[in-house]
Coordinates of N, CA, C and O and ligand atoms in Angstrom, one line a residue:
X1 N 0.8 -1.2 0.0 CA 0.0 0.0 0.0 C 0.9 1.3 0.0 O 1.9 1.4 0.7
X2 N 0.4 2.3 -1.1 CA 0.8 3.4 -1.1 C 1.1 4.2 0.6 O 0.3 4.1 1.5
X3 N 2.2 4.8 0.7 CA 2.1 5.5 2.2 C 1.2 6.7 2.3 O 0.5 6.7 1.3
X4 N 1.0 7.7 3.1 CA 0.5 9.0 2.3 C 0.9 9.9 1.8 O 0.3 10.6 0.9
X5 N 2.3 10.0 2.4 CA 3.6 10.4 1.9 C 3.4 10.3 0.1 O 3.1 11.2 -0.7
X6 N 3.6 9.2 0.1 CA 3.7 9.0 -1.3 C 3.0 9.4 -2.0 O 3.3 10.2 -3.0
X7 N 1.7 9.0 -1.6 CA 0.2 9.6 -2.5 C 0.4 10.8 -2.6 O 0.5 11.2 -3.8
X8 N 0.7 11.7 -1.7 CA 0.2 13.0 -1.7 C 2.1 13.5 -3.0 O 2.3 14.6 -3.5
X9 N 2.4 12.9 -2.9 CA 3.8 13.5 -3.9 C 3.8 13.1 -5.0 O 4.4 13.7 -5.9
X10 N 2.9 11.7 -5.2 CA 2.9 11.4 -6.7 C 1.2 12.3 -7.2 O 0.9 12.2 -8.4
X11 N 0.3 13.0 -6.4 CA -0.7 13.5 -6.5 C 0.0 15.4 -7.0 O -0.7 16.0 -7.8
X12 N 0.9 15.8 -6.5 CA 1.6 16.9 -6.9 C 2.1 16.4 -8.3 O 1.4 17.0 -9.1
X13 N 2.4 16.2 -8.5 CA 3.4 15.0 -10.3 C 1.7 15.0 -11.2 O 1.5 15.3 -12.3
X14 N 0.9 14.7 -10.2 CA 0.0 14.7 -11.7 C -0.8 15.9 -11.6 O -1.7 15.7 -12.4
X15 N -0.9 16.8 -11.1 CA -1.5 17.9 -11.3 C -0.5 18.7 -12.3 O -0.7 19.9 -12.3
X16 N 0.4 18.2 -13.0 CA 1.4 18.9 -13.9 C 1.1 18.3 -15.2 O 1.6 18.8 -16.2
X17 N 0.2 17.2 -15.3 CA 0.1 16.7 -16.5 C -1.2 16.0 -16.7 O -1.7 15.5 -15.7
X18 N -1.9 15.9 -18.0 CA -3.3 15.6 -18.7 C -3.5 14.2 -18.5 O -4.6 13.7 -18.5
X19 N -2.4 13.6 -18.2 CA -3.0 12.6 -17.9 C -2.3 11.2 -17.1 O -1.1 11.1 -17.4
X20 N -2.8 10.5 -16.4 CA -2.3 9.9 -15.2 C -0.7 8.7 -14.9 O 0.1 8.3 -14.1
X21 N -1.1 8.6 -16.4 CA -0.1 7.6 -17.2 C 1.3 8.4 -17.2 O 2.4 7.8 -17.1
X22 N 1.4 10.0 -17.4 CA 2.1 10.4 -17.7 C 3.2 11.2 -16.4 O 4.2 11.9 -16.4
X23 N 2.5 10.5 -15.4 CA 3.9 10.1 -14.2 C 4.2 9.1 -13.6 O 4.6 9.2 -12.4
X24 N 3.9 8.0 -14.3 CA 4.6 6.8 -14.3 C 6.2 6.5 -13.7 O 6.6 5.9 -12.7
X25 N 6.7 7.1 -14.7 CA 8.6 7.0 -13.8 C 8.4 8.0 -12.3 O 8.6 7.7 -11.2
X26 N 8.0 8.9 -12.7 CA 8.2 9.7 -11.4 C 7.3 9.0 -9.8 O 7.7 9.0 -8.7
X27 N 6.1 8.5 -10.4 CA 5.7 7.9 -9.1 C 6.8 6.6 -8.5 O 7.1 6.5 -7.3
X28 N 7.3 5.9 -9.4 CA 8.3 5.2 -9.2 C 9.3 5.5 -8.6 O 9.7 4.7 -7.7
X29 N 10.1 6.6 -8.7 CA 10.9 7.1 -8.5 C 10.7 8.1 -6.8 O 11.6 8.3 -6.0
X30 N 9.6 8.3 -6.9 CA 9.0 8.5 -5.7 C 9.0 7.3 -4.5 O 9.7 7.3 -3.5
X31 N 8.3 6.7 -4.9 CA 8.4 5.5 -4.0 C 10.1 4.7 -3.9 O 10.7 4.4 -2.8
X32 N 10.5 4.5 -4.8 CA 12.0 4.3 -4.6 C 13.1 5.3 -3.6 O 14.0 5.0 -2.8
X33 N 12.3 6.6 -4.1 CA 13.3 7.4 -2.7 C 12.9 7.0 -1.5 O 13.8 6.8 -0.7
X34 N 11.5 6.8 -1.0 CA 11.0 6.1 0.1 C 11.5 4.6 0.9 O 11.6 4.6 2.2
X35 N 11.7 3.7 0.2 CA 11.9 2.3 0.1 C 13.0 1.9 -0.7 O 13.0 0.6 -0.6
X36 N 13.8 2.2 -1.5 CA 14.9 2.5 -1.6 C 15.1 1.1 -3.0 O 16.3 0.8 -3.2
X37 N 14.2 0.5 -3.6 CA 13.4 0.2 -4.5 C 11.8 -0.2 -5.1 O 10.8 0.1 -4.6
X38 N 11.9 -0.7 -6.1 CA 10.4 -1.0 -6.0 C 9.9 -2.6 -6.5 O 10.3 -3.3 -7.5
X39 N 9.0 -3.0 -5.5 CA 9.2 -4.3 -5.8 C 7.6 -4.9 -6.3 O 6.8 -4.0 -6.1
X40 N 7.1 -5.9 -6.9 CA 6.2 -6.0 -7.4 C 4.8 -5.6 -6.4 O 3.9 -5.1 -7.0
X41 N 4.7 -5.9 -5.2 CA 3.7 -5.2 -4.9 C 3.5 -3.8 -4.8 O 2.4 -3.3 -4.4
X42 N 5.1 -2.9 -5.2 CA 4.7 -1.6 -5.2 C 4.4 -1.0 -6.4 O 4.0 0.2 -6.5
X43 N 4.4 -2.0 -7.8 CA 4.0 -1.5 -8.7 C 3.0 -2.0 -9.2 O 2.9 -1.7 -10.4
X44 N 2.0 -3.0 -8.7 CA 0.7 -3.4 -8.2 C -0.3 -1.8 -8.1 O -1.1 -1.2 -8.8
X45 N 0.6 -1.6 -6.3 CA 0.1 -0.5 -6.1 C 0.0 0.7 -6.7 O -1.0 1.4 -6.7
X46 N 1.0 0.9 -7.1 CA 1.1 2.2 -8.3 C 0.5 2.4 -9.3 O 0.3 3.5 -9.8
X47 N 0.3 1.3 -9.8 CA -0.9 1.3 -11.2 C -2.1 1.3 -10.8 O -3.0 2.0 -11.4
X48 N -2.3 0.8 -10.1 CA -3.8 0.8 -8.8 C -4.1 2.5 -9.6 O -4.8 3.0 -10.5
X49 N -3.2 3.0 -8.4 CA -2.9 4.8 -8.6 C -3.1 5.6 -9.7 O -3.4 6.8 -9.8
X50 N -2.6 4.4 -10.7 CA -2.5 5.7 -11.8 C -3.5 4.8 -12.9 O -3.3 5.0 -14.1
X51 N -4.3 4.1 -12.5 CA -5.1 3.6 -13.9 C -4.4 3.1 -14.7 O -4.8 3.3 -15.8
X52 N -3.6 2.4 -14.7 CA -3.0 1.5 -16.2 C -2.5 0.1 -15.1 O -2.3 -0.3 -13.9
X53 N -2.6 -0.2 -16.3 CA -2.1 -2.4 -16.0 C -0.4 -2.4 -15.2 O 0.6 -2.0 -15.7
X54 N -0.5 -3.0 -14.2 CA 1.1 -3.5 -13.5 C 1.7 -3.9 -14.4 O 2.9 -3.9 -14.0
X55 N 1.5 -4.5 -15.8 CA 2.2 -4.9 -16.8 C 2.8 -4.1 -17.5 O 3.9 -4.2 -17.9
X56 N 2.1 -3.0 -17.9 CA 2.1 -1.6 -18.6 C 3.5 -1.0 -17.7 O 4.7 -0.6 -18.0
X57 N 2.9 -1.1 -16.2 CA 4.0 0.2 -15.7 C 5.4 -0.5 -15.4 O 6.4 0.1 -15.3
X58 N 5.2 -2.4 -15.3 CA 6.8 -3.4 -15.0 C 7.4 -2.7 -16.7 O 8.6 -2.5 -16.7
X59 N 6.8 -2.6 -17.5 CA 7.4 -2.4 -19.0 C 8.2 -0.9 -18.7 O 9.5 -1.0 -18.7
X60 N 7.6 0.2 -18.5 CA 8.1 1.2 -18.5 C 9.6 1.4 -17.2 O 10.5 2.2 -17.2
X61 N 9.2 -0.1 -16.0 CA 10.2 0.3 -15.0 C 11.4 -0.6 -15.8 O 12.6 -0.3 -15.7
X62 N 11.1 -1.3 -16.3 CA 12.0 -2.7 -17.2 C 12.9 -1.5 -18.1 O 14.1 -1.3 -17.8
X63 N 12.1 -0.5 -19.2 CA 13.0 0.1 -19.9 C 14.1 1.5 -19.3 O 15.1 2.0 -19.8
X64 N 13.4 1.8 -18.0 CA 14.2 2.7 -17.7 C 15.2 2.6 -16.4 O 14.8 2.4 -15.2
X65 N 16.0 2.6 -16.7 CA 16.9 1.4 -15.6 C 17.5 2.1 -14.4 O 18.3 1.5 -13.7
X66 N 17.2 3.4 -14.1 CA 17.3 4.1 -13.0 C 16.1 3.6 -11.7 O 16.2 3.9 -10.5
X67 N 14.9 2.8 -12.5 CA 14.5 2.0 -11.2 C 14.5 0.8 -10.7 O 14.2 -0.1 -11.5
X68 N 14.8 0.6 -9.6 CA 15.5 -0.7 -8.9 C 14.0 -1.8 -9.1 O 12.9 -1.5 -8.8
X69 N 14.4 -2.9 -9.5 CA 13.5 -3.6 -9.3 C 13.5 -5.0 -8.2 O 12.6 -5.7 -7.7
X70 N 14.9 -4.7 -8.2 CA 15.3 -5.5 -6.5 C 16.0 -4.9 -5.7 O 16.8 -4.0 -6.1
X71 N 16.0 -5.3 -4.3 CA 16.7 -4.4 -3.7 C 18.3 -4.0 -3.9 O 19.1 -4.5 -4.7
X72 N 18.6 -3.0 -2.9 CA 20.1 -2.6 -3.5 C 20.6 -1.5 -2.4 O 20.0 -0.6 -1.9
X73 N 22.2 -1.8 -2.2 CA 22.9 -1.4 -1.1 C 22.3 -0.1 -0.9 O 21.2 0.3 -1.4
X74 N 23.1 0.4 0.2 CA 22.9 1.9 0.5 C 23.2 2.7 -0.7 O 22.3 3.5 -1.1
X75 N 24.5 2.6 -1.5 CA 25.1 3.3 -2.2 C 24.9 2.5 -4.0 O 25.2 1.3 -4.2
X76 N 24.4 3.2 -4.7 CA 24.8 2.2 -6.1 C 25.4 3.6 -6.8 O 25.5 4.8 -6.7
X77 N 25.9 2.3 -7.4 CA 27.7 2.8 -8.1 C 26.5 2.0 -9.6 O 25.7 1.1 -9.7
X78 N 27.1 3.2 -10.5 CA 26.6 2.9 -11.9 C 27.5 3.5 -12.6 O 27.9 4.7 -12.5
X79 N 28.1 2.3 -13.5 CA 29.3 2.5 -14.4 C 28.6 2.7 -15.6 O 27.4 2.4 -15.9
X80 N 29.8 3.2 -16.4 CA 28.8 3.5 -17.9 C 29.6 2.8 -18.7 O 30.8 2.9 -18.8
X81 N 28.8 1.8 -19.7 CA 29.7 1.1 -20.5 C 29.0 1.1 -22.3 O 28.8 0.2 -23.2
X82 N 28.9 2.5 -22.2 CA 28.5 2.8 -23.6 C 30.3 3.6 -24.4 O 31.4 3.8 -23.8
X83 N 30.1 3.9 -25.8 CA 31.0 3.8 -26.6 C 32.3 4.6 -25.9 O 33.4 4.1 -25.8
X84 N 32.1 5.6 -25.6 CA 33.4 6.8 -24.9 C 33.9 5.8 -24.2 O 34.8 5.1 -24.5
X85 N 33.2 5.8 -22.8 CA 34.0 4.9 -21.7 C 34.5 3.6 -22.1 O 35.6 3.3 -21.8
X86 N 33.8 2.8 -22.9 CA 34.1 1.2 -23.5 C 35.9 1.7 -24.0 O 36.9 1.1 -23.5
X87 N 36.0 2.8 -24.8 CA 37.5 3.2 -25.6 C 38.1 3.5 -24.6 O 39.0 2.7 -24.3
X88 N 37.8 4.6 -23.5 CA 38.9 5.0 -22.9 C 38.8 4.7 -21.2 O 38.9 5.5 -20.3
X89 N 38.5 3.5 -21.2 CA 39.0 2.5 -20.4 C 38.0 2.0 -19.0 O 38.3 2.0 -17.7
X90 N 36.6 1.6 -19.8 CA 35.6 1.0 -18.8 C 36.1 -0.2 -17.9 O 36.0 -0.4 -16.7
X91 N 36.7 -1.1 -19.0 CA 36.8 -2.5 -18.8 C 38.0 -2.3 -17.5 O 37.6 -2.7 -16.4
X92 N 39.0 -1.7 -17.5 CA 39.6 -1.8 -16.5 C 38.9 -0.9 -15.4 O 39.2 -1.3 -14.2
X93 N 38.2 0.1 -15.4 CA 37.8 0.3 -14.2 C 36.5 -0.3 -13.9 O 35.8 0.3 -13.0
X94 N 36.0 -1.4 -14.4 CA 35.0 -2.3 -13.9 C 35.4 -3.3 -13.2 O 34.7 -3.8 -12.3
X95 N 36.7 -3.6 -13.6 CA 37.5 -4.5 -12.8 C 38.2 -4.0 -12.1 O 38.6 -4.9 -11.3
X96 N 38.7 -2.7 -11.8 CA 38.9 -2.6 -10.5 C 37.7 -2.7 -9.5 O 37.6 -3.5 -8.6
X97 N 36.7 -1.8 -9.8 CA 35.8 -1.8 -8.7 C 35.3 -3.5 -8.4 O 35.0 -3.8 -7.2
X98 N 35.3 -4.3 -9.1 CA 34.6 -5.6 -8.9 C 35.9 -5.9 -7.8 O 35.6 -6.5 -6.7
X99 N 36.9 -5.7 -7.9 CA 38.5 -6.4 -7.2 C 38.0 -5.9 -6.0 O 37.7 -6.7 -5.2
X100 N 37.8 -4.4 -5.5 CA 38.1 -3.8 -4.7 C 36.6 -4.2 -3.7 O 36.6 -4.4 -2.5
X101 N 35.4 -4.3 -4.7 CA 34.2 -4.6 -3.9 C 33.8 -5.8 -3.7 O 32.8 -6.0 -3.0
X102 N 34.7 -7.1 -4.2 CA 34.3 -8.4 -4.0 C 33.2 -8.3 -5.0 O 32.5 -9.3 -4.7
X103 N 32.8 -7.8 -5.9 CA 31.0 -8.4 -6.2 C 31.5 -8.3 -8.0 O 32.6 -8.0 -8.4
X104 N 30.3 -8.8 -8.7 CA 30.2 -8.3 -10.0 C 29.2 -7.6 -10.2 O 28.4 -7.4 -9.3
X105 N 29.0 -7.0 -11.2 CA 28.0 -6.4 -11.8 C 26.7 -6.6 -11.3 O 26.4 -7.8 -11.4
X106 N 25.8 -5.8 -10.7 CA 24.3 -6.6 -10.9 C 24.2 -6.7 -9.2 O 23.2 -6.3 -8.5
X107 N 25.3 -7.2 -8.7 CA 25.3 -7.5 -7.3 C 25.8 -6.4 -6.4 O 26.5 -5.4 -6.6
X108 N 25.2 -6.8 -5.1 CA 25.4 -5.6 -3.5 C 26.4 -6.3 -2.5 O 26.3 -7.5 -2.3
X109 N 27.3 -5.7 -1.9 CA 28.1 -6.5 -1.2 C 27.3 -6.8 -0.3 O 26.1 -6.6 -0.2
X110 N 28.4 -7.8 0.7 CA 27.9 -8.7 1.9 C 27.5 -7.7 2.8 O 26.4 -7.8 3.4
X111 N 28.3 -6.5 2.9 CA 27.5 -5.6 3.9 C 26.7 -4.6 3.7 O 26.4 -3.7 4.5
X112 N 26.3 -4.7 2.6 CA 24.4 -3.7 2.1 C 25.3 -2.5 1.8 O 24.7 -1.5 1.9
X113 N 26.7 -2.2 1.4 CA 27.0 -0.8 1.6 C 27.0 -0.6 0.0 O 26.6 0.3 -0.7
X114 N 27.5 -1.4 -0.3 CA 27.1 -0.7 -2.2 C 26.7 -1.6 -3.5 O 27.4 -2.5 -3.8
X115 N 25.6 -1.3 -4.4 CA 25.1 -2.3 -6.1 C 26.2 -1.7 -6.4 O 26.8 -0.8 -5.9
X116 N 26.5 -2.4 -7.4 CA 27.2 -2.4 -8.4 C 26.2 -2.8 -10.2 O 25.8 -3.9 -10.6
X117 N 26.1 -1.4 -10.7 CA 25.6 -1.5 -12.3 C 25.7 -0.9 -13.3 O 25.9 0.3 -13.2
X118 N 25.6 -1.5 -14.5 CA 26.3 -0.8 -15.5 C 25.0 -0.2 -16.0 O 23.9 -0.8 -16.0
X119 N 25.2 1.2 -16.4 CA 24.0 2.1 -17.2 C 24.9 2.5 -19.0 O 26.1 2.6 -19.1
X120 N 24.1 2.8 -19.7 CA 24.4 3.3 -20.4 C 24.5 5.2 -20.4 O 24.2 6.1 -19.6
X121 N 25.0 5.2 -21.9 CA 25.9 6.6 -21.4 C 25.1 7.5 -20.1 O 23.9 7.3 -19.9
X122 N 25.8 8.4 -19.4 CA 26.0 9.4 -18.4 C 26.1 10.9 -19.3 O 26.2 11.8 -18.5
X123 N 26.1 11.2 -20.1 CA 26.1 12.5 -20.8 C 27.5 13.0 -20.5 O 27.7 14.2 -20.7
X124 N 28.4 12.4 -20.1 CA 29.8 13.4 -20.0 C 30.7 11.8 -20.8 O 31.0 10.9 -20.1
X125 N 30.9 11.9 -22.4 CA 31.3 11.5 -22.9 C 32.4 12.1 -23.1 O 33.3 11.2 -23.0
X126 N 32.9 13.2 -23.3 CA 33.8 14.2 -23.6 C 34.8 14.1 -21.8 O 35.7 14.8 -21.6
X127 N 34.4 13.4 -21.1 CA 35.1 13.3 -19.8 C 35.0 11.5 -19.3 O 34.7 11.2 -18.1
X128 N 35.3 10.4 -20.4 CA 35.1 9.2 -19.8 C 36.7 8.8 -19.7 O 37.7 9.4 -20.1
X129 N 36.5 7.5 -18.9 CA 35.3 6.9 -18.6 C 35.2 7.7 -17.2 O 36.0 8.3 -16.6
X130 N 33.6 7.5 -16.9 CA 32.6 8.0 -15.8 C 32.2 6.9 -15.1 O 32.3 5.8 -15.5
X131 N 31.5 7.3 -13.5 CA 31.0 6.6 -12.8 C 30.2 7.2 -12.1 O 30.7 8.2 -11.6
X132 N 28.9 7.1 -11.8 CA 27.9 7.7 -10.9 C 27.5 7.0 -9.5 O 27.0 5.9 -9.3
X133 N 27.9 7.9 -8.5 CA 27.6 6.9 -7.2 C 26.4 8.0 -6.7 O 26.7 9.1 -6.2
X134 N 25.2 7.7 -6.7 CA 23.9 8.4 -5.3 C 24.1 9.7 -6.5 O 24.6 10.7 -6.1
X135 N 23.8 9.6 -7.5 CA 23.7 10.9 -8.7 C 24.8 11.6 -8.2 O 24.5 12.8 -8.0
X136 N 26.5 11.2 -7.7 CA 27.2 12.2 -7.8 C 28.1 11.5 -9.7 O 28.1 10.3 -10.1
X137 N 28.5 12.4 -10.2 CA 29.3 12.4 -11.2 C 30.5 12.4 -11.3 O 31.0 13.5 -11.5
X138 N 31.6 10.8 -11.3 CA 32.8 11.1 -11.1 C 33.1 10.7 -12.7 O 32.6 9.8 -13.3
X139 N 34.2 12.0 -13.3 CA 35.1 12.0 -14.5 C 36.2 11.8 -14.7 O 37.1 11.9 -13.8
X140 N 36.3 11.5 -15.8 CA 38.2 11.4 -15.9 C 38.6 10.2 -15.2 O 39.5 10.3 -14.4
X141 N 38.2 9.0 -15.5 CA 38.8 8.2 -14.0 C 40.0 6.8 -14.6 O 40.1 5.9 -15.4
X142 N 40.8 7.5 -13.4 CA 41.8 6.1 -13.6 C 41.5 4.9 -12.8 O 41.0 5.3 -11.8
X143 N 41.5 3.8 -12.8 CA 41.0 2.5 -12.2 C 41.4 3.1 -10.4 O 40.8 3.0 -9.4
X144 N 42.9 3.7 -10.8 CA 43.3 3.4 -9.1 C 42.6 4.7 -8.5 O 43.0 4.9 -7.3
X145 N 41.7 5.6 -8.9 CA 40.9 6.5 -8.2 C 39.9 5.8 -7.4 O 39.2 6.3 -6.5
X146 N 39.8 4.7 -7.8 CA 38.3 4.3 -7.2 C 37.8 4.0 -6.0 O 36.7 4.0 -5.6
X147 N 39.5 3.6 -4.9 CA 39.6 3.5 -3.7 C 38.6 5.0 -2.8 O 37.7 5.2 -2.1
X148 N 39.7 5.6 -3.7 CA 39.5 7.5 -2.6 C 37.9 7.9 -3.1 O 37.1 8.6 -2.5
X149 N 37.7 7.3 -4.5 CA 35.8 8.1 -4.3 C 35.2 7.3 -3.5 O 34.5 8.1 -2.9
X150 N 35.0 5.9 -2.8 CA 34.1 5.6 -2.9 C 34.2 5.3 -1.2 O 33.2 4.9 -0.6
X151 N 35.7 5.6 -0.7 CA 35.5 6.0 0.6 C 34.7 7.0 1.1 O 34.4 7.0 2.3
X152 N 34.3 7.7 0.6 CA 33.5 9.2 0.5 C 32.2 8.5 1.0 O 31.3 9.2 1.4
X153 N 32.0 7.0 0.9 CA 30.5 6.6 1.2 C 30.5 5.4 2.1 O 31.0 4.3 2.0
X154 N 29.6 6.0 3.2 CA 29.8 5.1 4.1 C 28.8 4.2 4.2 O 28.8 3.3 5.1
Ligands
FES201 S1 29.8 7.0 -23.1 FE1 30.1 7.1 -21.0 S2 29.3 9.0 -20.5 FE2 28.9 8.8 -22.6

């Protein structure tokens, strides 16, 4: 069940728009800042909310991959492994962070402190490869930076 919290913030989102469907991510995204993903009975409930089919809105959470569909550490780390970063040097700093975090891709360490996932591009192509931890934007990166950003997160 929606909180009221929620209701009342995805009910602000649609007084901006004709029609109910068309805050879909953002209710999502709503309830994810709440619960820290969204899992099938929240988007049960969310379609409930907004008039369209749980199938309709799992489609729209499936294509946009900023919402969690299972749970995930405190911290997610999202590497970008579109064309810039792929050339100037994803693969090694994917494998650093996997060395340094114990995990692969996809996965949360043993102590909930951070996902690990790859997104496509970050808009700072002209500064790869990049890494996004909690929407901060780290550029320019050498594999061995990865220690000192990500102490930054506790
Ligand atoms: S390709 Fe990585 S930010 Fe664009």
């Amino acid at each position: 069940m929606l909180s009221p919290e929620e209701r009342k913030e995805i009910e602000a989102e649609l007084a901006h728009y004709p029609r109910k469907a068309a805050v879909s991510i953002d209710a999502m995204r709503i309830v994810q800042k709440h619960r820290g993903w969204v899992s099938d009975e929240n988007i049960r409930d969310i379609a409930e909310f907004l008039d369209v089919s749980p199938d309709e809105l799992d489609g729209v959470a499936t294509f946009y991959n900023l919402i969690y569909r299972k749970p995930v550490g405190r911290h997610v780390i999202l590497v970008c492994n579109s064309v810039s970063c792929w050339i100037l040097g994803y693969e090694r700093l994917r494998q650093r962070l996997s060395q340094h975090l114990g995990i692969q891709l996809g996965d949360t360490t043993a102590d909930g402190r951070f996902t690990l996932l790859p997104i496509v591009c970050l808009g700072a192509c002209d500064h790869a490869p990049v890494l996004m931890v909690d929407g901060d934007l780290h550029r320019d990166l050498a594999p061995e930076s990865v220690e000192r950003i990500l102490e930054n997160y506790r």
